[in-house]
CSV table of C-alpha atoms in Angstrom, one decimal:
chain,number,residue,atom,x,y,z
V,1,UNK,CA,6.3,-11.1,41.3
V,2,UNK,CA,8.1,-10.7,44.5
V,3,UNK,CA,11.2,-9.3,42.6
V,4,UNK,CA,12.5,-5.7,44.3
V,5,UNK,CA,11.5,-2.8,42.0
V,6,UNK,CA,15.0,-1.9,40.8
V,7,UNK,CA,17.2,0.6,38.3
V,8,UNK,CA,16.9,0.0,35.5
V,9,UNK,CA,14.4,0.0,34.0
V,10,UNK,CA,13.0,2.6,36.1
V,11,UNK,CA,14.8,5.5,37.1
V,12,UNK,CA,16.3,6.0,40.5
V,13,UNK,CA,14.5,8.4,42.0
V,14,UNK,CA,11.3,6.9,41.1
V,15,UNK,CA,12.4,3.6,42.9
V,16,UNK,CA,12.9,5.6,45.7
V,17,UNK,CA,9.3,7.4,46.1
V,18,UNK,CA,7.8,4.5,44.9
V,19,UNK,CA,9.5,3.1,48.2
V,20,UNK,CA,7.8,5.7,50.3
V,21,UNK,CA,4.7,4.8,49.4
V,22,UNK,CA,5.5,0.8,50.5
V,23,UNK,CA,5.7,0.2,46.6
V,24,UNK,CA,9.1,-1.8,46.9
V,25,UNK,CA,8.0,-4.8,44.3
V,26,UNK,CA,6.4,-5.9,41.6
V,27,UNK,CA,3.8,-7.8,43.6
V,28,UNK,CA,2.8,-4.5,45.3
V,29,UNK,CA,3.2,-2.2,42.4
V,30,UNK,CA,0.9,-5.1,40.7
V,31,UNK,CA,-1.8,-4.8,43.9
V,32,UNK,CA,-1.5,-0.6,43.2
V,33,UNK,CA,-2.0,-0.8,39.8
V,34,UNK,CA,0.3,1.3,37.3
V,35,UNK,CA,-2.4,4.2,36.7
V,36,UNK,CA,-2.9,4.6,40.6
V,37,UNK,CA,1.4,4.4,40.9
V,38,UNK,CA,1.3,7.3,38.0
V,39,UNK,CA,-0.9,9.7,40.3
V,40,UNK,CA,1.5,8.6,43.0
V,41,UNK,CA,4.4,9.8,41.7
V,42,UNK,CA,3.0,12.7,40.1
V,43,UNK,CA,1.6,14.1,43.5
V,44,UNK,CA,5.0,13.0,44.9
V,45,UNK,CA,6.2,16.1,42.7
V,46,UNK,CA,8.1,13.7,40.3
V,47,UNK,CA,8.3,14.8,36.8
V,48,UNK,CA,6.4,12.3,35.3
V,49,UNK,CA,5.7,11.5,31.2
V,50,UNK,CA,3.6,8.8,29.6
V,51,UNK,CA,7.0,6.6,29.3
V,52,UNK,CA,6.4,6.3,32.9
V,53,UNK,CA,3.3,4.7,32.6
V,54,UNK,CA,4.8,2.1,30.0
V,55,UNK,CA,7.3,1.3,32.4
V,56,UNK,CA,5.1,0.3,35.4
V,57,UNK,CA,2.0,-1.4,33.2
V,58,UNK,CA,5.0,-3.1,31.6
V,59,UNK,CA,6.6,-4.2,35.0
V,60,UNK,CA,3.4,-5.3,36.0
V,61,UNK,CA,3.1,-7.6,33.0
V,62,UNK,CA,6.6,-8.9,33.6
V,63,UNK,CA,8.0,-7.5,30.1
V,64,UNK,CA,9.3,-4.4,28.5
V,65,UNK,CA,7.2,-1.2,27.7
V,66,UNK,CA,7.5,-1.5,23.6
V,67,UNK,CA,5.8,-5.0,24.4
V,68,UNK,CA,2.7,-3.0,24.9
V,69,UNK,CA,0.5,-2.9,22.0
V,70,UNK,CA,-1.3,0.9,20.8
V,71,UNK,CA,-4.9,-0.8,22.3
V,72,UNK,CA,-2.9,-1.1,25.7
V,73,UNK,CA,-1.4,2.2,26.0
V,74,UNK,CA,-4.8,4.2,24.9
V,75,UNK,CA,-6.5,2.0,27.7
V,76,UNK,CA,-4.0,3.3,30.1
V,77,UNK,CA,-4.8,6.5,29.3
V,78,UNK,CA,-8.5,6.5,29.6
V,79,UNK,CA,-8.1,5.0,32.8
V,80,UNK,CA,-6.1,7.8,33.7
V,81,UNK,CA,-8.6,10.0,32.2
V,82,UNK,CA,-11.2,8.6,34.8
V,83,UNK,CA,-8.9,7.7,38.2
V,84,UNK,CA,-10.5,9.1,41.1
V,85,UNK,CA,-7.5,12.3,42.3
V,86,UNK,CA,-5.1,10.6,44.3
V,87,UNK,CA,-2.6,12.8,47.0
V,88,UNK,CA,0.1,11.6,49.2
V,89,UNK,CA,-1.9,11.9,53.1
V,90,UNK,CA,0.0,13.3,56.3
V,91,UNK,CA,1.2,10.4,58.3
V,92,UNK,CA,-1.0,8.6,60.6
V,93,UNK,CA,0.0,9.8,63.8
V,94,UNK,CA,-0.7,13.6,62.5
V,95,UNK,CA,-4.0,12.6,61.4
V,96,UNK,CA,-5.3,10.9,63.9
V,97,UNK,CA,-3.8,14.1,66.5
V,98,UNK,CA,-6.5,16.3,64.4
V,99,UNK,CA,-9.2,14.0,64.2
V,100,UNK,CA,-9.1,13.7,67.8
V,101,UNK,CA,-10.3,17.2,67.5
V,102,UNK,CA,-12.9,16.5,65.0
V,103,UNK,CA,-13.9,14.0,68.3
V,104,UNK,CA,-14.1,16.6,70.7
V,105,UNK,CA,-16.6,18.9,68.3
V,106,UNK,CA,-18.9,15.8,67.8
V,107,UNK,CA,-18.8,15.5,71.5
V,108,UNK,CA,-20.2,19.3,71.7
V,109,UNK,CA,-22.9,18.1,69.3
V,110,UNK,CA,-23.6,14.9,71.7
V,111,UNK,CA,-24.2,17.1,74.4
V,112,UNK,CA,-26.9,19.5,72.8
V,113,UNK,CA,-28.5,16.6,71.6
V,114,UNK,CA,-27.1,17.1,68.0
V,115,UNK,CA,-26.4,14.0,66.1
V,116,UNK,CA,-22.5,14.2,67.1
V,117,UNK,CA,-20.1,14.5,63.9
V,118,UNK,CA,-17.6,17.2,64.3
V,119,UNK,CA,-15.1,18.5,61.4
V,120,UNK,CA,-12.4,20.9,60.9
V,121,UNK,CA,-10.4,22.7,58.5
V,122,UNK,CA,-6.7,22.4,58.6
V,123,UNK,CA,-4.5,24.7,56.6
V,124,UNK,CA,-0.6,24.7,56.4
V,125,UNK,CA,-0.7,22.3,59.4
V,126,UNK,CA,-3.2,24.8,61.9
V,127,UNK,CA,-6.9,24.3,62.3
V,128,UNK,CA,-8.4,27.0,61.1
V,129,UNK,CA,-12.0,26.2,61.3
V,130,UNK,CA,-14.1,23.5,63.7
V,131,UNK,CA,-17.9,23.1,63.6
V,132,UNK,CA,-20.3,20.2,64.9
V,133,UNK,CA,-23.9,19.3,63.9
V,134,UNK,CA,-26.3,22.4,64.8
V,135,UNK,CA,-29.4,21.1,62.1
V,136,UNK,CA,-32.0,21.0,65.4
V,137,UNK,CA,-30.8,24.2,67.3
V,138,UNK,CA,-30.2,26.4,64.1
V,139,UNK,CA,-33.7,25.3,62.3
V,140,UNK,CA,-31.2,24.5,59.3
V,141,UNK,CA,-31.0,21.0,57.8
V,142,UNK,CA,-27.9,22.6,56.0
V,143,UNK,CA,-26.0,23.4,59.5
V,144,UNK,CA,-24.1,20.1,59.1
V,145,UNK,CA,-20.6,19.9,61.1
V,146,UNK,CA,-18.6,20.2,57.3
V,147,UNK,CA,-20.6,23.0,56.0
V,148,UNK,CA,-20.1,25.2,59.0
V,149,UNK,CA,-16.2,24.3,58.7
V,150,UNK,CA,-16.1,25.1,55.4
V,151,UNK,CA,-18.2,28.6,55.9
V,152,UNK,CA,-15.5,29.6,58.9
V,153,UNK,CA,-12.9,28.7,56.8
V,154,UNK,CA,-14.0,30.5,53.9
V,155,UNK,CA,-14.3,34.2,55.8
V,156,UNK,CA,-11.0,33.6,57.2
V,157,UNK,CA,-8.9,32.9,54.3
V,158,UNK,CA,-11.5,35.5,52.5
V,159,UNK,CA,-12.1,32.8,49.5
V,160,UNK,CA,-14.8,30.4,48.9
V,161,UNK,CA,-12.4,27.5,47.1
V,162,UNK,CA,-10.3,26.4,49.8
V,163,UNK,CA,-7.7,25.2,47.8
V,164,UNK,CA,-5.0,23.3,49.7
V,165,UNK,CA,-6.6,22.7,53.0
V,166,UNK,CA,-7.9,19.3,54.2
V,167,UNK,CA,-11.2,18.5,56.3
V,168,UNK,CA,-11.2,16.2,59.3
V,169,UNK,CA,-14.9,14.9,59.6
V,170,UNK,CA,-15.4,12.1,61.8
V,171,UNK,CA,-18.4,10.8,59.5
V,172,UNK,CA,-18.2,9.7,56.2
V,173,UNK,CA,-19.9,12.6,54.3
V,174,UNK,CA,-23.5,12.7,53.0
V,175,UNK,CA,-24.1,13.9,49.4
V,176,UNK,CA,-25.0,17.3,50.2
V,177,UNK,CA,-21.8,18.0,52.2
V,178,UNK,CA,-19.5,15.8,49.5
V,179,UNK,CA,-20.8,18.0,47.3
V,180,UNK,CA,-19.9,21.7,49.0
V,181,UNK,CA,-16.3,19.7,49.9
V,182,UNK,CA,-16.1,19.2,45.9
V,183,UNK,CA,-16.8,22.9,45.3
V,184,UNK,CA,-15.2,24.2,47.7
V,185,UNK,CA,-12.0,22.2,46.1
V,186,UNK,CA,-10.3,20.8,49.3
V,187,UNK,CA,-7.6,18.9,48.8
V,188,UNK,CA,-8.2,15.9,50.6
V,189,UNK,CA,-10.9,14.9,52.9
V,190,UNK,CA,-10.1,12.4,55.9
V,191,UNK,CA,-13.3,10.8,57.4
V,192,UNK,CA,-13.5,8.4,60.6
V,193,UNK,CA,-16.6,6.2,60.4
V,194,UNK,CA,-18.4,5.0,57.7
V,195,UNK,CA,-21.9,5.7,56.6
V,196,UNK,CA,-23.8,3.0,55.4
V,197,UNK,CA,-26.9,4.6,54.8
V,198,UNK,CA,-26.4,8.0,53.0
V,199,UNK,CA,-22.4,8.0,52.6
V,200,UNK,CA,-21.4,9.5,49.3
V,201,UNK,CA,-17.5,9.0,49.5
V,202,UNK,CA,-18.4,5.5,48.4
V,203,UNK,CA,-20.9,3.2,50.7
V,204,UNK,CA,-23.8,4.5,48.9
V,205,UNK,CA,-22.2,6.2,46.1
V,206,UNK,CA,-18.7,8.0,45.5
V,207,UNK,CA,-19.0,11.8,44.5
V,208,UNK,CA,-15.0,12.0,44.9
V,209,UNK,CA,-14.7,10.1,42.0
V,210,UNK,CA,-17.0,10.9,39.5
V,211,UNK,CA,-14.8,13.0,37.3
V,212,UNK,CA,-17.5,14.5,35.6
V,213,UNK,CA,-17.9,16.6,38.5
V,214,UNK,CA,-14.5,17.9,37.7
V,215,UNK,CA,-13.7,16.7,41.5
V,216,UNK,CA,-10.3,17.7,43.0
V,217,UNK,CA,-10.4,16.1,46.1
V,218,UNK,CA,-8.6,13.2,47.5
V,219,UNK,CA,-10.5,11.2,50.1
V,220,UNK,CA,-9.4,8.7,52.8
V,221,UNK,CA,-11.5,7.0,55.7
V,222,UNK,CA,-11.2,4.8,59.0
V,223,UNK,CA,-8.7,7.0,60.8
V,224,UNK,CA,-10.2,6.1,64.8
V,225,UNK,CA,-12.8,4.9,62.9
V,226,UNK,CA,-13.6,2.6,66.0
V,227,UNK,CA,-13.8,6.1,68.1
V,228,UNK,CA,-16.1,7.8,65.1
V,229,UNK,CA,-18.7,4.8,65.5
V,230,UNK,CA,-18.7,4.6,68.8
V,231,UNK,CA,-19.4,7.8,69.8
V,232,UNK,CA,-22.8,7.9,67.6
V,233,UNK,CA,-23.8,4.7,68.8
V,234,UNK,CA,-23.5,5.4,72.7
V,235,UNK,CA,-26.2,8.7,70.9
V,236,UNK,CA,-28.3,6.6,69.3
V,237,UNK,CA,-28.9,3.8,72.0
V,238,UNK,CA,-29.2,6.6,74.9
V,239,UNK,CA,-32.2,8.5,72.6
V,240,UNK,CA,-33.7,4.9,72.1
V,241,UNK,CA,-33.8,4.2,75.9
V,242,UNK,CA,-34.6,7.8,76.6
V,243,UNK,CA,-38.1,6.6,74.4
């Protein structure tokens, strides 16, 4: 399964974004999986048709697509049907450079004494938006650091979908927030730290990928994930020895 993904029997330039996306064999395409490969290529702006599909279940199974039985084929679709959305991310270095920034609102929160997550709004590269925590001082259990974001963002752009911009949050998102990100139709949301206790983009449940929510959001976590948690637990063990 180590053998190089090669033309034929897929077509060249499907090789090569494949290749972008560190999919250079059939071991890795395997550890993808050909539904997840499809979205791939598909957000990769490849024109993509269910022969596609064939082709990388079929490479996966080390044989040719018309090997693939009618039972096979329909089960590649439904799990097509139900995939979580999947988009290409910017590169690390980029993300990181803005969630630093999401850092420095949560370190605003910190210092009010506001449970410190920060988040922005980044559209066509620019931050557009950047809000932090402000539940105690605004009386608002809503006031969380992504609603706010999203709020600003929405009277600049003068729309409430927000289609095509991403959110930096350095905290996993709770249920209520995943759920304005959903509406608000973001296209991808990059988190720092996990939330083990209320996290809704998948340590408690995943809202991004229930698709009968009609989601369109792509979600990604641990970028200075290290930084996210440490930053709310140097908060939580000053309020302990404050008591």
């Amino acid at each position: 399964m180590t053998t190089p993904l090669s033309t034929p029997p897929l077509a060249p330039k499907t090789v090569q974004l494949l290749k972008t996306f560190g999919i250079t064999t059939q071991a890795e395409l395997k550890s993808c999986g050909a539904v997840k490969a499809f979205l791939l290529l598909k957000a990769g702006g490849l024109s993509v048709t269910r022969s596609t599909l064939w082709q990388l279940a079929a490479l996966i199974k080390d044989t040719v697509p018309q090997a693939l039985n009618e039972v096979e084929k329909q089960s590649l679709l439904k799990a097509l049907q139900l995939h979580p959305p999947v988009d290409i991310f910017p590169l690390q270095s980029e993300m990181e450079a803005f969630m630093h920034e999401a850092l420095a609102q949560a370190q605003l929160a910190a210092a009010k004494g506001e449970i410190p997550v920060g988040a922005l709004v980044v559209h066509q590269g620019k931050i557009i938006s950047a809000a932090h925590n402000n539940c105690i001082s605004h009386h608002n259990i809503s006031h969380h650091a992504e609603i706010q974001a999203l709020a600003e963002a929405g009277k600049i752009l003068q729309n409430y979908r927000l289609d095509g911009c991403d959110v930096y949050v350095t905290l996993e998102p709770c249920s209520m927030c995943a759920s304005a990100l959903i509406q608000a139709r973001v296209r991808r949301v990059i988190y720092g730290a996990a939330e083990p206790k209320t996290g809704a983009a998948g340590s408690i449940i995943d809202l991004f990928s229930d698709r009968r929510l009609n989601t369109h959001t792509s979600v990604m976590g641990g970028i200075l994930s290290e930084d996210c948690t440490n930053i709310l637990q140097a908060f939580f063990n000053k309020k302990r020895n404050y008591r």
